[in-house]
PDB file of C-alpha atoms in Angstrom:
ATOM      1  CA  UNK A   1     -76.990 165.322 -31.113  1.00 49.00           C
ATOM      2  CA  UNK A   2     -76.714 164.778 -27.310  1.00 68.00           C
ATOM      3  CA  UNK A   3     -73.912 162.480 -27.784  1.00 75.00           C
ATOM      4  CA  UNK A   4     -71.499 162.920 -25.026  1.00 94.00           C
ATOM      5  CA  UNK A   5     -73.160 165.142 -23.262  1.00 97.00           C
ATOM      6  CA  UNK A   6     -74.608 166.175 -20.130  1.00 98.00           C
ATOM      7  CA  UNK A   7     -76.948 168.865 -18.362  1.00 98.00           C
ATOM      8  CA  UNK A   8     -76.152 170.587 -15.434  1.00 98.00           C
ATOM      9  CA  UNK A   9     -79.038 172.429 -13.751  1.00 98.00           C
ATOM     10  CA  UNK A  10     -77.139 174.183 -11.117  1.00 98.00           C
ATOM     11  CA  UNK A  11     -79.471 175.363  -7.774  1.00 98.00           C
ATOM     12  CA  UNK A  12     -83.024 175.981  -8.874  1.00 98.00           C
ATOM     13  CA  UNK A  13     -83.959 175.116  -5.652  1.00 98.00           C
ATOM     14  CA  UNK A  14     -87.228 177.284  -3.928  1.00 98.00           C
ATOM     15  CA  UNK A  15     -85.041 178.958  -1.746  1.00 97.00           C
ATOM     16  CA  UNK A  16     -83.201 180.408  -4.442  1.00 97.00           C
ATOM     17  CA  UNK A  17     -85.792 180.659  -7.031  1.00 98.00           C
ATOM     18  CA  UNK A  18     -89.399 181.828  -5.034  1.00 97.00           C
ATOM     19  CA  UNK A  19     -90.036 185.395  -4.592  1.00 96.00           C
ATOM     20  CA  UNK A  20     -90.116 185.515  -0.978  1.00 94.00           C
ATOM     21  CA  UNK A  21     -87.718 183.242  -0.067  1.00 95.00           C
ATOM     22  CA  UNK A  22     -84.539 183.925   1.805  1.00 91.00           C
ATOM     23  CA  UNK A  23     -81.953 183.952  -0.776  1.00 94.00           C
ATOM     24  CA  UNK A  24     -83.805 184.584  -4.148  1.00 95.00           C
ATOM     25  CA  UNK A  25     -82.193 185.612  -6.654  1.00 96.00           C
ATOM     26  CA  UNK A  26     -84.420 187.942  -8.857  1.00 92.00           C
ATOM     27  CA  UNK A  27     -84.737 186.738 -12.290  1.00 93.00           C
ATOM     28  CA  UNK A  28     -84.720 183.352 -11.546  1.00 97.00           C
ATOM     29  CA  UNK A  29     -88.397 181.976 -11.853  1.00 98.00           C
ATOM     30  CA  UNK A  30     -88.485 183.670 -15.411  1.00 97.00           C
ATOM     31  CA  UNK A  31     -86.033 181.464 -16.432  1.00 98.00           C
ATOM     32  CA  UNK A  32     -87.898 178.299 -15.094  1.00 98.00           C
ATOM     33  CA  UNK A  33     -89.729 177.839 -18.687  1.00 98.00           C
ATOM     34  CA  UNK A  34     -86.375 177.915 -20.943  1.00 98.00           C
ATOM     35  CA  UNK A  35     -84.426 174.992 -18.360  1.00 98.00           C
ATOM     36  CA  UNK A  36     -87.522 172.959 -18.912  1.00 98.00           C
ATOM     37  CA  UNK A  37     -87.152 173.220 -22.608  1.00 98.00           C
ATOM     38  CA  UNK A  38     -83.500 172.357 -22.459  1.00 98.00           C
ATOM     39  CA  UNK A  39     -84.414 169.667 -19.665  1.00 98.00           C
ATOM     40  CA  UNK A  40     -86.942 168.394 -22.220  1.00 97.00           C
ATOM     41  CA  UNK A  41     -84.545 168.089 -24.642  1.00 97.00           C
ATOM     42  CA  UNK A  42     -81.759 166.172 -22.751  1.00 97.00           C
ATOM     43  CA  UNK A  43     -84.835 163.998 -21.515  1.00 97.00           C
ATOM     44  CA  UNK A  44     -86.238 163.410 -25.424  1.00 96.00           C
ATOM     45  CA  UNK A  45     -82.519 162.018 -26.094  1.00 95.00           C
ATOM     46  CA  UNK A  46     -81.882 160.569 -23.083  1.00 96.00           C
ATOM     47  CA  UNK A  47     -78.730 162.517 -21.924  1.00 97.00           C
ATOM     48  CA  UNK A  48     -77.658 162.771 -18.706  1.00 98.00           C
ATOM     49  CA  UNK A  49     -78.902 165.258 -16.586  1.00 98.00           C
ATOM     50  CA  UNK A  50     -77.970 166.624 -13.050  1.00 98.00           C
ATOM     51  CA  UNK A  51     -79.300 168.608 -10.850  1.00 98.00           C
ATOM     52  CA  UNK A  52     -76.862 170.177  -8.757  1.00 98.00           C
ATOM     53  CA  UNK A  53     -77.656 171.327  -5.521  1.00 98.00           C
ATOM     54  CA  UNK A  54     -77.358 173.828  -2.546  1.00 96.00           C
ATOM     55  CA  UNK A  55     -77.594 172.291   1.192  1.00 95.00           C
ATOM     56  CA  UNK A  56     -76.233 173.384   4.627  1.00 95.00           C
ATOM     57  CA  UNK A  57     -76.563 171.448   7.856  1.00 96.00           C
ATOM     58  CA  UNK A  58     -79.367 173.175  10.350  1.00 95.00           C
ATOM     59  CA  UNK A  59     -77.101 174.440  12.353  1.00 95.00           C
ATOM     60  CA  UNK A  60     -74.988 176.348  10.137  1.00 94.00           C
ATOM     61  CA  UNK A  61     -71.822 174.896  10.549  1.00 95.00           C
ATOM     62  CA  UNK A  62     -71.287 173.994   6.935  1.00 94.00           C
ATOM     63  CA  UNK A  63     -72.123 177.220   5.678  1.00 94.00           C
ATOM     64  CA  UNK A  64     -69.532 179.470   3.770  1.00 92.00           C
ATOM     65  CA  UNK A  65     -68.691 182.103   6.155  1.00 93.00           C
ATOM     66  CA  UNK A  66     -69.698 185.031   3.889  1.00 92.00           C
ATOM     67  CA  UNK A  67     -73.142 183.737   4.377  1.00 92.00           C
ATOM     68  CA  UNK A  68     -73.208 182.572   7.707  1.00 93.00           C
ATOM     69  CA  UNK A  69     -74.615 186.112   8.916  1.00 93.00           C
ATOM     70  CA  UNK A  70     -77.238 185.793   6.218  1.00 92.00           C
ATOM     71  CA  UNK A  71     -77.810 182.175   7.444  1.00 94.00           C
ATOM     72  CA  UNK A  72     -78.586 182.757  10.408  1.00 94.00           C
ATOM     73  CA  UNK A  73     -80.810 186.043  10.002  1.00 93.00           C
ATOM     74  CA  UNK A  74     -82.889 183.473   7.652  1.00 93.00           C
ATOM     75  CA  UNK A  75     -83.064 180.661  10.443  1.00 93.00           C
ATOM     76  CA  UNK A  76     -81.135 178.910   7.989  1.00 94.00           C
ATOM     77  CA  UNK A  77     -82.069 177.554   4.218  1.00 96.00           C
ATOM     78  CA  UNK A  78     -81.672 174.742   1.440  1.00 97.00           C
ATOM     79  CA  UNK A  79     -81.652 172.972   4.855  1.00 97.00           C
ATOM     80  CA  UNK A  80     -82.481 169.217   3.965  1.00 97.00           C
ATOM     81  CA  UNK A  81     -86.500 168.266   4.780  1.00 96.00           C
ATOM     82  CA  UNK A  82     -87.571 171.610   4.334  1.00 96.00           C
ATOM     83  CA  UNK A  83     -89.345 173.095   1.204  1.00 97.00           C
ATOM     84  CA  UNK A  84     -86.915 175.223   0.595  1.00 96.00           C
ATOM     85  CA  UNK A  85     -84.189 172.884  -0.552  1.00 97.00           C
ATOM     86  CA  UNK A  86     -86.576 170.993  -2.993  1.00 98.00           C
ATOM     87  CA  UNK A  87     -86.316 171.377  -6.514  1.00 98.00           C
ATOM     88  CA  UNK A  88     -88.646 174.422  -7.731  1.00 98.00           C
ATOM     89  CA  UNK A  89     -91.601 172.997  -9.459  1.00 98.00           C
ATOM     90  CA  UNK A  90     -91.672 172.227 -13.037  1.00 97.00           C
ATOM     91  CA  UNK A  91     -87.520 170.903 -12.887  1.00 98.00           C
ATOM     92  CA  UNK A  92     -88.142 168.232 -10.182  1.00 97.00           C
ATOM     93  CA  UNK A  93     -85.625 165.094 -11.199  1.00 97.00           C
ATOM     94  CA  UNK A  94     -87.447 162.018 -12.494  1.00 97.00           C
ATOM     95  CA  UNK A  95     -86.394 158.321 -12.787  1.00 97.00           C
ATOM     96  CA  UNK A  96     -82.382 158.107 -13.777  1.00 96.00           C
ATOM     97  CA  UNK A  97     -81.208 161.759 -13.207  1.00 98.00           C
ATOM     98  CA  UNK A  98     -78.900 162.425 -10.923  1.00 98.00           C
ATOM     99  CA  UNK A  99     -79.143 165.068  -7.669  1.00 97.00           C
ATOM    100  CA  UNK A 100     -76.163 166.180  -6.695  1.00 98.00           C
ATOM    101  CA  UNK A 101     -75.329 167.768  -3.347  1.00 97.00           C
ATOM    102  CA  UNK A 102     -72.635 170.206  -3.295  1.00 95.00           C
ATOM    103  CA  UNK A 103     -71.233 172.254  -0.660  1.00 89.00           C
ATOM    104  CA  UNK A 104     -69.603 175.353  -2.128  1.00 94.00           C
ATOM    105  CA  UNK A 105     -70.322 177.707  -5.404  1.00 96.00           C
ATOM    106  CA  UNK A 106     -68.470 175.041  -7.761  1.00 98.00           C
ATOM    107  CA  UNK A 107     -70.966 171.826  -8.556  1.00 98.00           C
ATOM    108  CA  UNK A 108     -67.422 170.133  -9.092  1.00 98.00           C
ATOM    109  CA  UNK A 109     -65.608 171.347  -5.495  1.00 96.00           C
ATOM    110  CA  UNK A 110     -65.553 168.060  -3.117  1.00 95.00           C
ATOM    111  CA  UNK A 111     -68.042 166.418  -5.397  1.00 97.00           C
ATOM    112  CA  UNK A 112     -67.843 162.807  -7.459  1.00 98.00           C
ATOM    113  CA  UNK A 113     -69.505 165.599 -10.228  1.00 98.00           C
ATOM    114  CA  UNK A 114     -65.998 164.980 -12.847  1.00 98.00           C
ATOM    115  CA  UNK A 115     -66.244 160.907 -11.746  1.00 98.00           C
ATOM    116  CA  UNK A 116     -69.335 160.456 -12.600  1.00 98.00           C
ATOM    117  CA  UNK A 117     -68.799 162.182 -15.646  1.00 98.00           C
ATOM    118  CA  UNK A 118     -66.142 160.611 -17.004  1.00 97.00           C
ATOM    119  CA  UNK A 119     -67.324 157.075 -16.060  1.00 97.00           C
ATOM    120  CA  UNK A 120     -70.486 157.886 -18.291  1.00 97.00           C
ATOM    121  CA  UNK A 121     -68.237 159.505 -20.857  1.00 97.00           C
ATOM    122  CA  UNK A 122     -69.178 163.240 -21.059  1.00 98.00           C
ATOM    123  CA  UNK A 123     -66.732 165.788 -22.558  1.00 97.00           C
ATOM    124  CA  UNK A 124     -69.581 168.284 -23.493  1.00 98.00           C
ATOM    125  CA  UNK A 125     -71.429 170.056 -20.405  1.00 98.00           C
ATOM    126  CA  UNK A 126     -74.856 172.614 -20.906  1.00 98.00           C
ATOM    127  CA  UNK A 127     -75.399 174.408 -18.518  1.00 98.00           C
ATOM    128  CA  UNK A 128     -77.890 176.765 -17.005  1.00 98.00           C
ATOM    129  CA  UNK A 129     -79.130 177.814 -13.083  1.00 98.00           C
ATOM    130  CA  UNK A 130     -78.512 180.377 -10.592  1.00 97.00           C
ATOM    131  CA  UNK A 131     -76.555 182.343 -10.451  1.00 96.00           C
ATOM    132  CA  UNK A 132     -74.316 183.637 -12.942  1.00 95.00           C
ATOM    133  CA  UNK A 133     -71.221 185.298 -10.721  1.00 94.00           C
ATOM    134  CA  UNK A 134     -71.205 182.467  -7.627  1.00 95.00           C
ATOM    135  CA  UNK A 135     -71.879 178.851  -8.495  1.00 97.00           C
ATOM    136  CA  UNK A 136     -73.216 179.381 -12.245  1.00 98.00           C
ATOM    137  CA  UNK A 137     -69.683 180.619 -12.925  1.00 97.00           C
ATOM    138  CA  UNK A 138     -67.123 178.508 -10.395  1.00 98.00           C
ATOM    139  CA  UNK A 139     -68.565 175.371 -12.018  1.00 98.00           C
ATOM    140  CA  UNK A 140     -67.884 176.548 -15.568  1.00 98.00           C
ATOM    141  CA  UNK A 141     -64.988 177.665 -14.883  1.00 98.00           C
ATOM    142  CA  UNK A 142     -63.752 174.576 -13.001  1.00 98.00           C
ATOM    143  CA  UNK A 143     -65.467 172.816 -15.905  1.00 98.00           C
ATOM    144  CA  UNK A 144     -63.002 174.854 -17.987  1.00 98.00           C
ATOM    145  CA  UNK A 145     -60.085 173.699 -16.157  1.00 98.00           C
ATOM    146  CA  UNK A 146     -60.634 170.028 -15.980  1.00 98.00           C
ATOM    147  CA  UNK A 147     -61.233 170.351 -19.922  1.00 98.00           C
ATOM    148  CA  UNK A 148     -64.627 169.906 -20.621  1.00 98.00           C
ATOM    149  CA  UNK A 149     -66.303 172.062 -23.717  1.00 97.00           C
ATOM    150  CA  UNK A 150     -68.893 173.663 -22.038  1.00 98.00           C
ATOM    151  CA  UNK A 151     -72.526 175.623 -23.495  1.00 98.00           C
ATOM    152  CA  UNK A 152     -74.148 178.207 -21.179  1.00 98.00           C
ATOM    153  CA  UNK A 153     -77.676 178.797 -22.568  1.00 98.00           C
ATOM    154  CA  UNK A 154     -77.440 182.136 -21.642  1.00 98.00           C
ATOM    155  CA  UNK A 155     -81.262 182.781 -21.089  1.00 97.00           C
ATOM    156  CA  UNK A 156     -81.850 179.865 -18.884  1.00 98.00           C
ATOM    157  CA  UNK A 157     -79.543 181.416 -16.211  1.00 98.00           C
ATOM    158  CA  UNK A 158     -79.907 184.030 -13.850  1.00 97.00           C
ATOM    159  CA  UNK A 159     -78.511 186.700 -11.287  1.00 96.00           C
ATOM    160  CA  UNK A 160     -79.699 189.423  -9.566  1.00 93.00           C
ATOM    161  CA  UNK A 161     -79.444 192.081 -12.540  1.00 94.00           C
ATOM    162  CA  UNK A 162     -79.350 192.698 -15.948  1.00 93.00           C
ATOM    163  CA  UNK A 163     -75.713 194.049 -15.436  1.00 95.00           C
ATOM    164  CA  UNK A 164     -74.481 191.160 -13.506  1.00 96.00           C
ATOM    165  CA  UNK A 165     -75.343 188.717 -15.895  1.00 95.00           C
ATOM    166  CA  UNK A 166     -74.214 190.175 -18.690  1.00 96.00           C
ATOM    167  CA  UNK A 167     -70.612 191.176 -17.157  1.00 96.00           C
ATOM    168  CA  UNK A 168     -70.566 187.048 -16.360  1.00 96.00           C
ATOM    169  CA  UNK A 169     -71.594 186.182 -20.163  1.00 96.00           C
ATOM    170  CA  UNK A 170     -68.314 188.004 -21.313  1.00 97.00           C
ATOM    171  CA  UNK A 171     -66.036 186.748 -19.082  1.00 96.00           C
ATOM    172  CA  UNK A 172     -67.520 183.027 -19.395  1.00 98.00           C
ATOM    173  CA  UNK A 173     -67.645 183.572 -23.692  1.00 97.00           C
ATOM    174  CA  UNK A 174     -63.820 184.651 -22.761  1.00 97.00           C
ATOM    175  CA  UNK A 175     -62.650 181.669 -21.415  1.00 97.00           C
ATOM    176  CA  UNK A 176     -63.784 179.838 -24.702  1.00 97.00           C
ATOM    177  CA  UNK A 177     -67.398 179.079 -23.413  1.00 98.00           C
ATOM    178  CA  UNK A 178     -70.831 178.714 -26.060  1.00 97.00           C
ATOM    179  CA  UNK A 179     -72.609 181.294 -24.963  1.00 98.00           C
ATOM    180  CA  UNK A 180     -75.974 180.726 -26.389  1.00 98.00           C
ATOM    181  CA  UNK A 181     -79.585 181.760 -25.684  1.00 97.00           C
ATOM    182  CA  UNK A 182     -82.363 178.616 -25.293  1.00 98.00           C
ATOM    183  CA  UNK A 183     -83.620 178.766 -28.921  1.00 97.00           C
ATOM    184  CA  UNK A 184     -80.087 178.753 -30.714  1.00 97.00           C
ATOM    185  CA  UNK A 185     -79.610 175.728 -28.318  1.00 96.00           C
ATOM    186  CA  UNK A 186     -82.843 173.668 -29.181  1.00 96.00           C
ATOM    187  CA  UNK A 187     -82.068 174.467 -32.805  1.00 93.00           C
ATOM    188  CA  UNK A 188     -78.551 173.534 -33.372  1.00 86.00           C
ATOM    189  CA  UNK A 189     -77.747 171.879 -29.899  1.00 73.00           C
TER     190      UNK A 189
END
């Protein structure tokens, strides 16, 4: 049922996902529990699954420059080496997935993401992370574009309100996207 297709877990980092931490985005432990059920999934059928990630250099000077204020107000974060940029507990890669590092809100901006996908034959993405309107939605869009048939599981993503998310769902089920919660997903895949 897998067949030809890949995961993308897009920034569940601690940073982003911890209450507490300096760019949280509220809603996005609670959905923790339904990407490990889709992770378990891709893992029972072996499927490839990545793990695409936030980092910025220590000193800033990679960071987008709406954020560089924020940045610095936070001494910095998803800084490699620190806690913050690991993987939030219960998603942490194993053995044969793939973390990859990308700089800007689109997992496939500057990124070997659409080589590496092609070279293992995807044309069907899942996705699910944080958050919907920044780098949830630039790399389904840019999925879009480069023609891949894409599934959000709509519950196993996240932004900072109810509102937000649900004004991304339409515009992502718009551009021709499965928009589907976790259990519609583990049931028909």
């Amino acid at each position: 049922m897998m067949k030809e297709a890949a995961l993308l877990i897009i920034d569940m980092q601690n940073d982003f996902v911890l209450p507490g931490a300096p760019v949280c985005v509220e809603g996005a432990l609670e959905t923790v529990p339904n990407i490990a059920k889709v992770l378990g999934r891709f893992r029972r059928d072996k499927a490839p699954v990545f793990h695409v990630v936030r980092e910025y250099r220590a000193d800033g000077s990679d960071v987008e420059t709406n954020r560089r204020k924020a940045f610095k107000d936070a001494g910095g974060f998803v800084v490699p080496g620190t806690r913050g940029c690991d993987i939030v507990a219960g998603l942490e890669p194993v053995s044969g997935e793939y973390r990859l590092v990308k700089n800007r809100y689109s997992g496939f901006m500057q990124t070997e993401l659409d080589l590496m996908l092609r070279r293992l034959a995807v044309s069907r993405l899942v996705v699910c992370g944080t958050q919907y309107p920044n780098c949830v939605r630039a790399t389904i869009f840019d999925a879009v574009a480069l023609g891949y048939d894409v599934t959000l599981v709509t519950d196993a993503a996240s932004a900072r309100t109810p509102e937000i998310a649900t004004a991304n769902m339409v515009d992502i089920a718009n551009i021709g996207v499965h928009c589907v919660d976790t259990q519609a997903f583990l049931e028909r895949g």
